[in-house]
PDB file of C-alpha atoms in Angstrom:
ATOM      1  CA  MET J   1      24.562 -15.474   6.760  1.00 73.00           C
ATOM      2  CA  SER J   2      23.992 -11.994   5.358  1.00 76.00           C
ATOM      3  CA  ARG J   3      20.660 -10.653   4.110  1.00 72.00           C
ATOM      4  CA  LYS J   4      21.878 -10.829   0.519  1.00 78.00           C
ATOM      5  CA  GLU J   5      22.853 -14.471   0.925  1.00 81.00           C
ATOM      6  CA  MET J   6      19.493 -15.287   2.516  1.00 76.00           C
ATOM      7  CA  ALA J   7      17.640 -13.525  -0.304  1.00 77.00           C
ATOM      8  CA  ARG J   8      19.737 -15.333  -2.920  1.00 82.00           C
ATOM      9  CA  GLN J   9      19.066 -18.684  -1.242  1.00 80.00           C
ATOM     10  CA  PHE J  10      15.340 -17.919  -1.110  1.00 75.00           C
ATOM     11  CA  ARG J  11      15.259 -17.037  -4.839  1.00 79.00           C
ATOM     12  CA  GLN J  12      17.167 -20.211  -5.699  1.00 80.00           C
ATOM     13  CA  GLN J  13      14.744 -22.334  -3.680  1.00 77.00           C
ATOM     14  CA  MET J  14      11.767 -20.685  -5.378  1.00 75.00           C
ATOM     15  CA  ALA J  15      13.310 -21.247  -8.820  1.00 78.00           C
ATOM     16  CA  ALA J  16      14.050 -24.884  -7.981  1.00 79.00           C
ATOM     17  CA  GLY J  17      10.412 -25.636  -7.277  1.00 74.00           C
ATOM     18  CA  GLY J  18       9.400 -24.188  -3.953  1.00 71.00           C
ATOM     19  CA  LEU J  19      10.432 -23.624  -0.402  1.00 68.00           C
ATOM     20  CA  ASP J  20      11.450 -25.970   2.334  1.00 75.00           C
ATOM     21  CA  PRO J  21       8.266 -27.686   3.667  1.00 80.00           C
ATOM     22  CA  GLU J  22       8.850 -26.213   7.141  1.00 84.00           C
ATOM     23  CA  LEU J  23       9.080 -22.700   5.695  1.00 78.00           C
ATOM     24  CA  GLU J  24       5.955 -23.277   3.610  1.00 80.00           C
ATOM     25  CA  ALA J  25       4.052 -24.400   6.724  1.00 85.00           C
ATOM     26  CA  LEU J  26       5.262 -21.354   8.656  1.00 82.00           C
ATOM     27  CA  ALA J  27       4.334 -19.020   5.783  1.00 77.00           C
ATOM     28  CA  ALA J  28       0.855 -20.581   5.562  1.00 83.00           C
ATOM     29  CA  GLU J  29       0.344 -20.157   9.316  1.00 85.00           C
ATOM     30  CA  LEU J  30       1.437 -16.524   9.203  1.00 79.00           C
ATOM     31  CA  GLU J  31      -0.817 -15.852   6.212  1.00 81.00           C
ATOM     32  CA  ALA J  32      -3.796 -17.388   8.038  1.00 85.00           C
ATOM     33  CA  THR J  33      -3.357 -15.077  11.047  1.00 83.00           C
ATOM     34  CA  ARG J  34      -2.784 -11.929   8.964  1.00 83.00           C
ATOM     35  CA  PRO J  35      -5.714  -9.455   8.925  1.00 85.00           C
ATOM     36  CA  LYS J  36      -7.748  -9.611   5.725  1.00 85.00           C
ATOM     37  CA  VAL J  37      -9.835  -6.422   6.047  1.00 87.00           C
ATOM     38  CA  ARG J  38      -9.360  -3.063   7.784  1.00 87.00           C
ATOM     39  CA  ALA J  39     -11.707  -4.012  10.629  1.00 87.00           C
ATOM     40  CA  ASP J  40      -9.381  -6.893  11.542  1.00 86.00           C
ATOM     41  CA  CYS J  41      -6.391  -4.623  12.106  1.00 86.00           C
ATOM     42  CA  ALA J  42      -7.926  -1.267  13.080  1.00 87.00           C
ATOM     43  CA  VAL J  43      -7.607  -2.040  16.784  1.00 86.00           C
ATOM     44  CA  GLY J  44      -4.592  -4.321  16.390  1.00 85.00           C
ATOM     45  CA  PRO J  45      -1.221  -3.881  18.035  1.00 86.00           C
ATOM     46  CA  ARG J  46       0.834  -0.803  17.202  1.00 88.00           C
ATOM     47  CA  PRO J  47       3.395  -0.527  15.785  1.00 88.00           C
ATOM     48  CA  CYS J  48       1.887  -2.836  13.201  1.00 86.00           C
ATOM     49  CA  PRO J  49       3.894  -6.089  13.093  1.00 83.00           C
ATOM     50  CA  TYR J  50       2.869  -6.896   9.501  1.00 84.00           C
ATOM     51  CA  VAL J  51       5.726  -5.125   7.720  1.00 82.00           C
ATOM     52  CA  SER J  52       4.976  -6.959   4.463  1.00 78.00           C
ATOM     53  CA  CYS J  53       1.502  -5.378   4.308  1.00 84.00           C
ATOM     54  CA  LYS J  54       1.255  -2.883   1.452  1.00 84.00           C
ATOM     55  CA  PHE J  55      -0.039  -0.230   3.866  1.00 89.00           C
ATOM     56  CA  ASN J  56       2.906  -0.541   6.270  1.00 89.00           C
ATOM     57  CA  LEU J  57       5.114   2.545   6.166  1.00 90.00           C
ATOM     58  CA  TYR J  58       8.301   0.926   7.496  1.00 90.00           C
ATOM     59  CA  VAL J  59       9.317  -0.845   4.278  1.00 88.00           C
ATOM     60  CA  ASP J  60       8.202  -0.846   0.647  1.00 86.00           C
ATOM     61  CA  VAL J  61       8.293  -4.080  -1.336  1.00 81.00           C
ATOM     62  CA  ASN J  62       8.366  -3.902  -5.124  1.00 81.00           C
ATOM     63  CA  PRO J  63       5.830  -6.566  -6.201  1.00 77.00           C
ATOM     64  CA  ARG J  64       7.507  -7.032  -9.584  1.00 81.00           C
ATOM     65  CA  THR J  65      11.079  -7.553  -8.421  1.00 82.00           C
ATOM     66  CA  GLY J  66      10.592  -8.402  -4.755  1.00 77.00           C
ATOM     67  CA  SER J  67      13.163  -5.808  -3.743  1.00 83.00           C
ATOM     68  CA  VAL J  68      12.772  -4.174  -0.348  1.00 84.00           C
ATOM     69  CA  LYS J  69      13.292  -0.462   0.332  1.00 87.00           C
ATOM     70  CA  MET J  70      13.718   0.619   3.932  1.00 89.00           C
ATOM     71  CA  ASN J  71      11.881   3.930   4.382  1.00 88.00           C
ATOM     72  CA  PHE J  72      13.544   4.525   7.747  1.00 88.00           C
ATOM     73  CA  PRO J  73      17.003   2.908   7.537  1.00 88.00           C
ATOM     74  CA  ASP J  74      18.173   4.658  10.700  1.00 89.00           C
ATOM     75  CA  LYS J  75      15.220   3.586  12.893  1.00 89.00           C
ATOM     76  CA  GLU J  76      13.714   0.399  14.224  1.00 89.00           C
ATOM     77  CA  LEU J  77      10.021  -0.410  13.741  1.00 87.00           C
ATOM     78  CA  TRP J  78       9.048   0.529  17.307  1.00 88.00           C
ATOM     79  CA  GLU J  79      10.721   3.952  16.962  1.00 90.00           C
ATOM     80  CA  ILE J  80       8.292   5.123  14.269  1.00 88.00           C
ATOM     81  CA  ALA J  81       5.177   7.035  15.366  1.00 87.00           C
ATOM     82  CA  ASP J  82       2.939   5.933  12.458  1.00 89.00           C
ATOM     83  CA  THR J  83       3.462   2.534  10.852  1.00 89.00           C
ATOM     84  CA  CYS J  84       0.143   2.098   9.013  1.00 90.00           C
ATOM     85  CA  ALA J  85      -1.028   4.303   6.134  1.00 89.00           C
ATOM     86  CA  LEU J  86      -4.639   3.372   6.919  1.00 90.00           C
ATOM     87  CA  ASP J  87      -4.306   4.808  10.439  1.00 90.00           C
ATOM     88  CA  VAL J  88      -3.024   8.055   8.923  1.00 90.00           C
ATOM     89  CA  ALA J  89      -5.917   8.118   6.429  1.00 89.00           C
ATOM     90  CA  ASP J  90      -8.447   7.572   9.238  1.00 90.00           C
ATOM     91  CA  ARG J  91      -7.251  10.780  10.898  1.00 88.00           C
ATOM     92  CA  GLY J  92      -8.342  12.833   7.892  1.00 87.00           C
ATOM     93  CA  GLY J  93      -6.506  15.443   5.832  1.00 86.00           C
ATOM     94  CA  ILE J  94      -2.948  16.310   6.788  1.00 91.00           C
ATOM     95  CA  THR J  95      -0.403  18.790   5.455  1.00 92.00           C
ATOM     96  CA  LEU J  96       2.433  18.029   3.058  1.00 92.00           C
ATOM     97  CA  GLU J  97       4.894  18.534   5.915  1.00 94.00           C
ATOM     98  CA  GLU J  98       3.108  15.921   8.028  1.00 93.00           C
ATOM     99  CA  VAL J  99       3.059  13.460   5.128  1.00 92.00           C
ATOM    100  CA  GLY J 100       6.760  14.083   4.591  1.00 92.00           C
ATOM    101  CA  ALA J 101       7.555  13.406   8.240  1.00 90.00           C
ATOM    102  CA  ILE J 102       5.468  10.216   8.246  1.00 90.00           C
ATOM    103  CA  MET J 103       7.003   8.870   5.030  1.00 89.00           C
ATOM    104  CA  ASN J 104      10.534  10.202   5.558  1.00 89.00           C
ATOM    105  CA  LEU J 105      10.325  12.439   2.464  1.00 91.00           C
ATOM    106  CA  THR J 106      10.788  16.142   1.878  1.00 94.00           C
ATOM    107  CA  ARG J 107       7.776  18.410   1.453  1.00 94.00           C
ATOM    108  CA  GLU J 108       8.758  19.035  -2.177  1.00 96.00           C
ATOM    109  CA  ARG J 109       8.921  15.311  -2.969  1.00 95.00           C
ATOM    110  CA  VAL J 110       5.482  14.796  -1.418  1.00 95.00           C
ATOM    111  CA  ARG J 111       4.147  17.660  -3.572  1.00 96.00           C
ATOM    112  CA  GLN J 112       5.649  16.050  -6.698  1.00 96.00           C
ATOM    113  CA  LEU J 113       4.061  12.693  -5.875  1.00 95.00           C
ATOM    114  CA  GLU J 114       0.723  14.372  -5.168  1.00 95.00           C
ATOM    115  CA  THR J 115       0.846  16.113  -8.564  1.00 96.00           C
ATOM    116  CA  ARG J 116       1.643  12.851 -10.380  1.00 96.00           C
ATOM    117  CA  GLY J 117      -1.231  11.102  -8.607  1.00 95.00           C
ATOM    118  CA  LEU J 118      -3.692  13.855  -9.463  1.00 95.00           C
ATOM    119  CA  ILE J 119      -2.638  13.748 -13.131  1.00 95.00           C
ATOM    120  CA  LYS J 120      -3.243   9.995 -13.212  1.00 94.00           C
ATOM    121  CA  LEU J 121      -6.694  10.471 -11.671  1.00 94.00           C
ATOM    122  CA  ARG J 122      -7.559  13.146 -14.268  1.00 93.00           C
ATOM    123  CA  VAL J 123      -6.538  10.816 -17.105  1.00 92.00           C
ATOM    124  CA  ILE J 124      -8.724   8.053 -15.694  1.00 91.00           C
ATOM    125  CA  ALA J 125     -11.646  10.462 -15.242  1.00 89.00           C
ATOM    126  CA  ASP J 126     -11.242  11.755 -18.810  1.00 88.00           C
ATOM    127  CA  ASP J 127     -11.342   8.199 -20.170  1.00 85.00           C
ATOM    128  CA  GLU J 128     -14.743   7.520 -18.603  1.00 80.00           C
ATOM    129  CA  PRO J 129     -17.780   8.074 -20.844  1.00 75.00           C
ATOM    130  CA  ARG J 130     -19.664  11.327 -20.290  1.00 71.00           C
ATOM    131  CA  ASN J 131     -23.087   9.911 -21.193  1.00 68.00           C
ATOM    132  CA  PRO J 132     -23.841   6.779 -19.181  1.00 62.00           C
ATOM    133  CA  PRO J 133     -25.710   4.010 -21.017  1.00 62.00           C
ATOM    134  CA  VAL J 134     -29.484   3.784 -20.646  1.00 63.00           C
ATOM    135  CA  PRO J 135     -30.496   1.209 -18.005  1.00 63.00           C
ATOM    136  CA  LYS J 136     -31.747  -2.100 -19.460  1.00 68.00           C
ATOM    137  CA  GLY J 137     -35.160  -1.771 -17.848  1.00 66.00           C
ATOM    138  CA  GLY J 138     -35.678   1.662 -19.351  1.00 63.00           C
ATOM    139  CA  GLY J 139     -36.427   4.434 -16.903  1.00 62.00           C
ATOM    140  CA  PRO J 140     -34.645   7.707 -16.397  1.00 62.00           C
ATOM    141  CA  VAL J 141     -30.921   8.014 -16.879  1.00 59.00           C
ATOM    142  CA  PRO J 142     -29.181   9.108 -13.664  1.00 59.00           C
ATOM    143  CA  ARG J 143     -28.181  12.769 -13.852  1.00 61.00           C
ATOM    144  CA  ARG J 144     -24.480  13.620 -13.687  1.00 58.00           C
ATOM    145  CA  TYR J 145     -23.652  16.812 -11.875  1.00 59.00           C
ATOM    146  CA  ASP J 146     -20.552  17.577 -13.934  1.00 55.00           C
ATOM    147  CA  ASP J 147     -22.726  18.118 -17.037  1.00 50.00           C
ATOM    148  CA  ASP J 148     -24.136  21.410 -15.687  1.00 49.00           C
ATOM    149  CA  GLU J 149     -23.203  24.283 -17.952  1.00 46.00           C
TER     150      GLU J 149
END
């Protein structure tokens, strides 16, 4: 059975009212053993076996459609140096070239994604009120450092 056929069968089972009871039990068991917070997986096995985790760099799963994108179609999981985005973040700042190598993207594409992310953060920051509300108990209003002029 091909991957497409398995995916089609899975979607049909979900549409018909759920999975096979054995699969549901297995899924529940796997979910129970999955790390819930960073401390649970920080010292876990590497490469990270939880490829469905949103921080895993091996595959990307679209939450809306359920489609899977292989970031490294030519490699197996154990052939990748970094499989967890949280491990990369713990190391601190890295260059665009390093990010590109980790995510299998070109430096230019990483720069484009960085720019889009920064624009989104600016929009969110601009939407926040400049003058915070007065605390209910009275007292001084906390000073914001970006109001210095």
